CSV table of C-alpha atoms in Angstrom, one decimal:
chain,number,residue,atom,x,y,z
A,276,MET,CA,149.8,129.1,42.3
A,277,ARG,CA,146.9,128.3,44.5
A,278,VAL,CA,144.7,131.1,43.2
A,279,ALA,CA,145.7,130.4,39.6
A,280,VAL,CA,144.8,126.7,39.8
A,281,ALA,CA,141.5,127.5,41.6
A,282,LEU,CA,140.5,130.1,38.9
A,283,ILE,CA,141.3,127.6,36.2
A,284,ALA,CA,139.3,125.0,37.8
A,285,LEU,CA,136.3,127.3,38.2
A,286,ALA,CA,136.6,128.5,34.6
A,287,LEU,CA,136.7,124.9,33.3
A,288,ALA,CA,134.0,123.5,35.5
A,289,GLY,CA,131.3,123.9,32.9
A,290,CYS,CA,133.5,123.5,29.8
A,291,GLY,CA,135.3,120.8,27.9
A,292,ASN,CA,134.2,118.1,25.4
A,293,ALA,CA,130.7,116.8,25.6
A,294,PRO,CA,130.8,113.6,27.7
A,295,ALA,CA,129.4,110.3,26.5
A,296,THR,CA,127.6,110.0,29.8
A,297,PRO,CA,125.3,112.6,31.5
A,298,SER,CA,126.9,115.8,32.8
A,299,ILE,CA,128.6,115.4,36.1
A,300,SER,CA,128.0,117.9,38.9
A,301,GLY,CA,130.8,116.7,41.0
A,302,GLY,CA,131.8,113.6,42.9
A,303,GLY,CA,132.6,110.2,41.6
A,304,ILE,CA,136.0,108.7,40.6
A,305,VAL,CA,138.4,109.8,37.9
A,306,SER,CA,141.1,107.6,36.5
A,307,THR,CA,144.0,109.2,34.6
A,308,ASN,CA,145.8,106.2,33.0
A,309,PRO,CA,144.7,103.1,31.2
A,310,CYS,CA,145.8,100.5,33.8
A,311,ALA,CA,143.9,102.4,36.5
A,312,ASP,CA,140.9,102.6,34.1
A,313,GLN,CA,140.5,98.9,33.8
A,314,LEU,CA,140.7,98.4,37.5
A,315,LEU,CA,138.1,101.1,38.1
A,316,LEU,CA,135.8,99.5,35.5
A,317,ALA,CA,136.3,96.1,37.1
A,318,LEU,CA,135.7,97.2,40.7
A,319,ALA,CA,133.3,100.2,40.7
A,320,PRO,CA,129.6,100.4,39.8
A,321,ARG,CA,129.2,102.3,36.5
A,322,GLY,CA,127.4,105.2,38.2
A,323,ARG,CA,130.5,106.0,40.4
A,324,ILE,CA,132.8,106.5,37.4
A,325,ALA,CA,133.2,110.2,36.6
A,326,ALA,CA,135.8,109.9,33.9
A,327,ILE,CA,138.6,107.6,32.5
A,328,SER,CA,141.8,108.4,30.6
A,329,HIS,CA,141.6,109.2,26.9
A,330,TYR,CA,144.2,106.4,26.4
A,331,SER,CA,141.6,103.8,27.0
A,332,GLN,CA,139.6,105.3,24.2
A,333,GLU,CA,142.4,104.8,21.7
A,334,ALA,CA,142.8,101.4,19.9
A,335,SER,CA,146.6,101.5,20.3
A,336,ALA,CA,146.6,102.0,24.0
A,337,THR,CA,143.5,100.6,25.6
A,338,SER,CA,143.3,97.4,27.7
A,339,ILE,CA,139.5,97.4,27.7
A,340,PRO,CA,137.0,97.1,24.9
A,341,LEU,CA,136.8,100.4,22.9
A,342,ASP,CA,133.0,100.5,22.9
A,343,VAL,CA,133.0,100.2,26.7
A,344,ALA,CA,135.7,102.8,27.1
A,345,ARG,CA,134.0,105.3,24.8
A,346,SER,CA,130.8,105.1,26.8
A,347,PHE,CA,132.5,107.1,29.5
A,348,ARG,CA,133.8,110.7,29.7
A,349,GLY,CA,137.5,110.8,28.8
A,350,THR,CA,140.1,113.2,30.0
A,351,ALA,CA,143.7,113.9,28.9
A,352,GLY,CA,144.6,113.7,32.6
A,353,THR,CA,145.5,117.4,33.0
A,354,ALA,CA,145.1,118.9,36.5
A,355,GLU,CA,142.6,121.4,35.1
A,356,GLU,CA,140.3,118.8,33.6
A,357,VAL,CA,140.4,116.6,36.7
A,358,ILE,CA,139.8,119.4,39.1
A,359,ALA,CA,136.9,120.7,37.1
A,360,LEU,CA,135.1,117.4,37.7
A,361,ARG,CA,135.5,117.8,41.4
A,362,PRO,CA,135.9,114.0,42.0
A,363,ASP,CA,135.8,112.2,45.3
A,364,LEU,CA,138.9,110.2,44.3
A,365,VAL,CA,141.5,110.3,41.6
A,366,LEU,CA,143.3,107.1,40.5
A,367,ALA,CA,146.6,108.3,39.1
A,368,SER,CA,149.9,106.8,38.0
A,369,SER,CA,153.0,107.0,40.2
A,370,PHE,CA,154.5,108.8,37.1
A,371,THR,CA,152.1,111.7,37.4
A,372,PRO,CA,154.0,115.0,37.2
A,373,ALA,CA,154.7,116.6,40.6
A,374,ALA,CA,153.1,119.8,39.5
A,375,THR,CA,149.8,118.0,38.8
A,376,LEU,CA,149.9,116.2,42.2
A,377,ARG,CA,150.5,119.6,43.9
A,378,ALA,CA,147.5,121.0,42.1
A,379,TYR,CA,145.4,118.1,43.3
A,380,GLN,CA,146.7,118.6,46.9
A,381,THR,CA,146.1,122.3,46.8
A,382,LEU,CA,142.4,121.8,45.9
A,383,GLY,CA,142.0,119.1,48.5
A,384,LEU,CA,141.5,116.1,46.1
A,385,LYS,CA,142.0,112.6,47.4
A,386,VAL,CA,144.5,110.8,45.2
A,387,LEU,CA,145.6,107.2,45.1
A,388,LEU,CA,148.9,106.7,43.2
A,389,LEU,CA,149.3,103.3,41.5
A,390,ASP,CA,152.6,101.8,40.3
A,391,SER,CA,153.0,99.1,37.6
A,392,PRO,CA,153.0,95.7,39.3
A,393,THR,CA,155.8,93.4,38.2
A,394,THR,CA,154.3,90.2,39.7
A,395,ILE,CA,151.0,88.6,40.0
A,396,ALA,CA,151.2,88.9,43.8
A,397,ALA,CA,151.9,92.6,43.4
A,398,SER,CA,148.8,92.9,41.2
A,399,ARG,CA,146.7,91.2,43.8
A,400,ASP,CA,147.9,93.7,46.4
A,401,GLN,CA,147.1,96.6,44.1
A,402,ILE,CA,143.6,95.3,43.5
A,403,ARG,CA,143.0,95.1,47.2
A,404,GLN,CA,144.4,98.6,47.6
A,405,VAL,CA,142.1,100.0,45.0
A,406,ALA,CA,139.1,98.0,46.2
A,407,ALA,CA,139.6,99.3,49.7
A,408,ALA,CA,139.8,102.9,48.5
A,409,LEU,CA,136.5,102.3,46.6
A,410,SER,CA,134.9,100.5,49.5
A,411,GLU,CA,134.5,97.5,47.2
A,412,LYS,CA,136.5,94.9,49.0
A,413,ALA,CA,134.2,92.1,47.9
A,414,ALA,CA,134.5,93.0,44.3
A,415,GLY,CA,138.3,93.0,44.7
A,416,GLU,CA,138.3,89.5,46.1
A,417,ARG,CA,136.1,88.3,43.3
A,418,LEU,CA,138.5,89.7,40.7
A,419,ILE,CA,141.5,88.1,42.5
A,420,ALA,CA,139.7,84.8,42.5
A,421,ARG,CA,139.1,85.1,38.7
A,422,ILE,CA,142.8,85.9,38.2
A,423,ASP,CA,144.0,82.9,40.3
A,424,ALA,CA,141.6,80.6,38.4
A,425,ALA,CA,142.9,81.8,35.0
A,426,VAL,CA,146.5,81.3,36.1
A,427,ALA,CA,145.7,77.8,37.4
A,428,ALA,CA,143.8,76.9,34.2
A,429,ALA,CA,146.8,77.9,32.0
A,430,ALA,CA,149.2,75.5,33.7
A,431,PRO,CA,150.5,73.0,31.2
A,432,HIS,CA,149.8,69.2,31.5
A,433,ASP,CA,153.2,68.2,30.3
A,434,ALA,CA,156.8,68.9,31.2
A,435,ALA,CA,157.8,70.6,27.9
A,436,ARG,CA,159.0,74.2,28.2
A,437,PRO,CA,159.1,75.7,24.7
A,438,LYS,CA,161.3,78.9,24.5
A,439,ALA,CA,159.3,82.0,24.0
A,440,LEU,CA,160.4,85.5,23.0
A,441,LEU,CA,157.7,88.2,23.5
A,442,PHE,CA,158.0,91.4,21.6
A,443,ILE,CA,156.3,94.5,23.0
A,444,SER,CA,156.8,96.7,20.1
A,445,ASP,CA,159.0,96.5,17.0
A,446,ASN,CA,162.2,94.9,18.2
A,447,PHE,CA,161.7,95.9,21.8
A,448,ALA,CA,161.2,92.6,23.7
A,449,ASN,CA,160.2,91.6,27.2
A,450,GLY,CA,163.0,90.5,29.5
A,451,GLY,CA,164.0,90.2,33.1
A,452,PRO,CA,161.7,89.7,36.1
A,453,THR,CA,158.5,91.2,34.7
A,454,LEU,CA,154.8,90.4,35.0
A,455,LEU,CA,154.9,89.1,31.5
A,456,THR,CA,157.8,86.8,32.3
A,457,GLU,CA,156.0,85.4,35.2
A,458,MET,CA,152.8,84.8,33.2
A,459,LEU,CA,154.9,83.1,30.5
A,460,GLY,CA,156.3,80.8,33.1
A,461,HIS,CA,152.9,79.9,34.5
A,462,ALA,CA,151.7,79.1,31.0
A,463,GLY,CA,154.6,76.6,30.5
A,464,PHE,CA,157.1,78.7,28.5
A,465,ALA,CA,160.8,79.2,29.1
A,466,THR,CA,162.3,82.6,28.6
A,467,ASP,CA,165.8,83.9,28.0
A,468,GLY,CA,167.4,83.8,31.5
A,469,LYS,CA,170.3,86.0,30.2
A,470,ALA,CA,167.9,88.9,29.5
A,471,THR,CA,168.0,90.9,32.7
A,472,ALA,CA,165.7,93.6,31.5
A,473,SER,CA,163.3,94.5,28.6
A,474,GLY,CA,165.0,96.1,25.7
A,475,ALA,CA,165.9,96.1,22.0
A,476,ILE,CA,166.7,92.6,20.6
A,477,PRO,CA,168.7,92.6,17.4
A,478,ILE,CA,168.1,89.9,14.9
A,479,GLU,CA,171.6,88.5,15.5
A,480,ARG,CA,170.7,87.8,19.1
A,481,VAL,CA,167.5,86.1,18.0
A,482,MET,CA,169.5,83.8,15.8
A,483,ARG,CA,172.0,83.0,18.6
A,484,TRP,CA,169.2,82.0,20.9
A,485,PRO,CA,166.4,81.0,18.6
A,486,PRO,CA,163.1,80.7,20.5
A,487,ASP,CA,160.6,78.0,19.7
A,488,VAL,CA,158.0,80.8,19.3
A,489,ILE,CA,157.9,84.5,18.9
A,490,LEU,CA,154.9,86.4,20.3
A,491,ASP,CA,154.3,89.7,18.7
A,492,PRO,CA,151.4,92.3,18.8
A,493,ASP,CA,152.0,93.2,15.2
A,494,LEU,CA,153.0,90.2,13.1
A,495,ASP,CA,152.2,92.1,9.9
A,496,GLY,CA,154.4,95.0,10.8
A,497,ARG,CA,157.6,96.0,9.1
A,498,THR,CA,159.9,94.8,11.9
A,499,ALA,CA,158.2,91.4,12.3
A,500,THR,CA,158.2,90.9,8.5
A,501,LEU,CA,161.9,91.7,8.1
A,502,ARG,CA,162.7,89.4,11.1
A,503,ARG,CA,160.7,86.6,9.6
A,504,ARG,CA,162.5,86.9,6.2
A,505,VAL,CA,166.0,86.9,7.8
A,506,LEU,CA,165.3,83.9,10.0
A,507,LYS,CA,163.9,82.0,7.1
A,508,ARG,CA,167.0,82.7,4.9
A,509,ALA,CA,169.2,81.6,7.8
A,510,GLY,CA,167.3,78.4,8.1
A,511,VAL,CA,166.1,79.2,11.6
A,512,ARG,CA,162.6,77.8,12.1
A,513,VAL,CA,160.6,79.8,14.6
A,514,ALA,CA,156.8,79.6,15.1
A,515,GLU,CA,154.9,82.9,15.5
A,516,ALA,CA,151.8,83.8,17.4
A,517,ALA,CA,149.9,87.0,17.8
A,518,PHE,CA,149.8,88.4,21.3
A,519,PRO,CA,147.7,91.6,21.3
A,520,ARG,CA,149.1,94.9,22.6
A,521,SER,CA,146.1,95.2,24.9
A,522,LEU,CA,147.4,92.2,26.9
A,523,ILE,CA,150.9,93.7,27.4
A,524,ASN,CA,150.1,97.0,29.1
A,525,CYS,CA,148.7,96.1,32.5
A,526,GLY,CA,148.1,93.7,35.3
A,527,GLY,CA,144.8,93.3,37.1
A,528,PRO,CA,142.0,92.1,34.8
A,529,THR,CA,144.4,91.9,31.9
A,530,ILE,CA,146.1,88.9,33.5
A,531,ILE,CA,142.9,86.8,33.0
A,532,LEU,CA,142.9,87.4,29.2
A,533,ALA,CA,146.7,87.2,28.9
A,534,MET,CA,146.8,83.8,30.6
A,535,ARG,CA,144.0,82.5,28.4
A,536,ARG,CA,145.9,83.6,25.3
A,537,LEU,CA,149.2,82.2,26.4
A,538,ALA,CA,147.4,78.9,27.2
A,539,GLU,CA,146.0,78.8,23.7
A,540,ILE,CA,149.4,79.4,22.1
A,541,ARG,CA,151.0,76.8,24.3
A,542,ALA,CA,148.4,74.2,23.5
A,543,GLY,CA,148.8,74.9,19.8
A,544,MET,CA,152.5,74.2,20.0
A,545,THR,CA,152.3,70.8,21.8
A,546,ARG,CA,149.3,69.2,19.9
């Protein structure tokens, strides 16, 4: 296994798709998932970034502007691609396959595994963890200060708590103790306390607990359109607001934009 991986790495060292940035002779930092990508771009100088994940270069998966993402080399996150870049550090998801992690270990790569924070506090901790690994502690604290300011600015100025239901995709909705639930609360929304976890929400359940507003990343999609028609025929009046998919995926810098959007929606409902 060790010899095979080493040979593959050597064979691929000079191959692959042409990068958007100048060729990399080794070193730098590689990120292999979109949430790590946005942290890396927020905390590290551009010149230290060797590659980001290809997910951030796709409109349906990115949490950063596409033009920014596409200015960097992208990888599919395979062990062979990452090893060929010979990075100083790999930011990887805790869901990275064990075989890939073993390959990194075999070649002596330094890897930082990142989970998906389910609270703002956990996201702060993760930012500090990444900032420390990058030797960019000051940048980490600046990012945390911006997040805290965005959360504070989104706080409502009245006691109303409109009920919100946030769909992640089709009829799959946010529920339970998630980062999205916490952000909704900070922005002055109430959520369904009976929903213990995110999952599929049938239209019958929406009608039994009609929210004041439905947040959806695809209001023109087939599922949202059908849901709108059924609720209208049943005489259930529910406001709708677009909540971009890019604000659903991650914590970190995404919290700033998500809180701003939630505050906009909340303000529009209580004017």
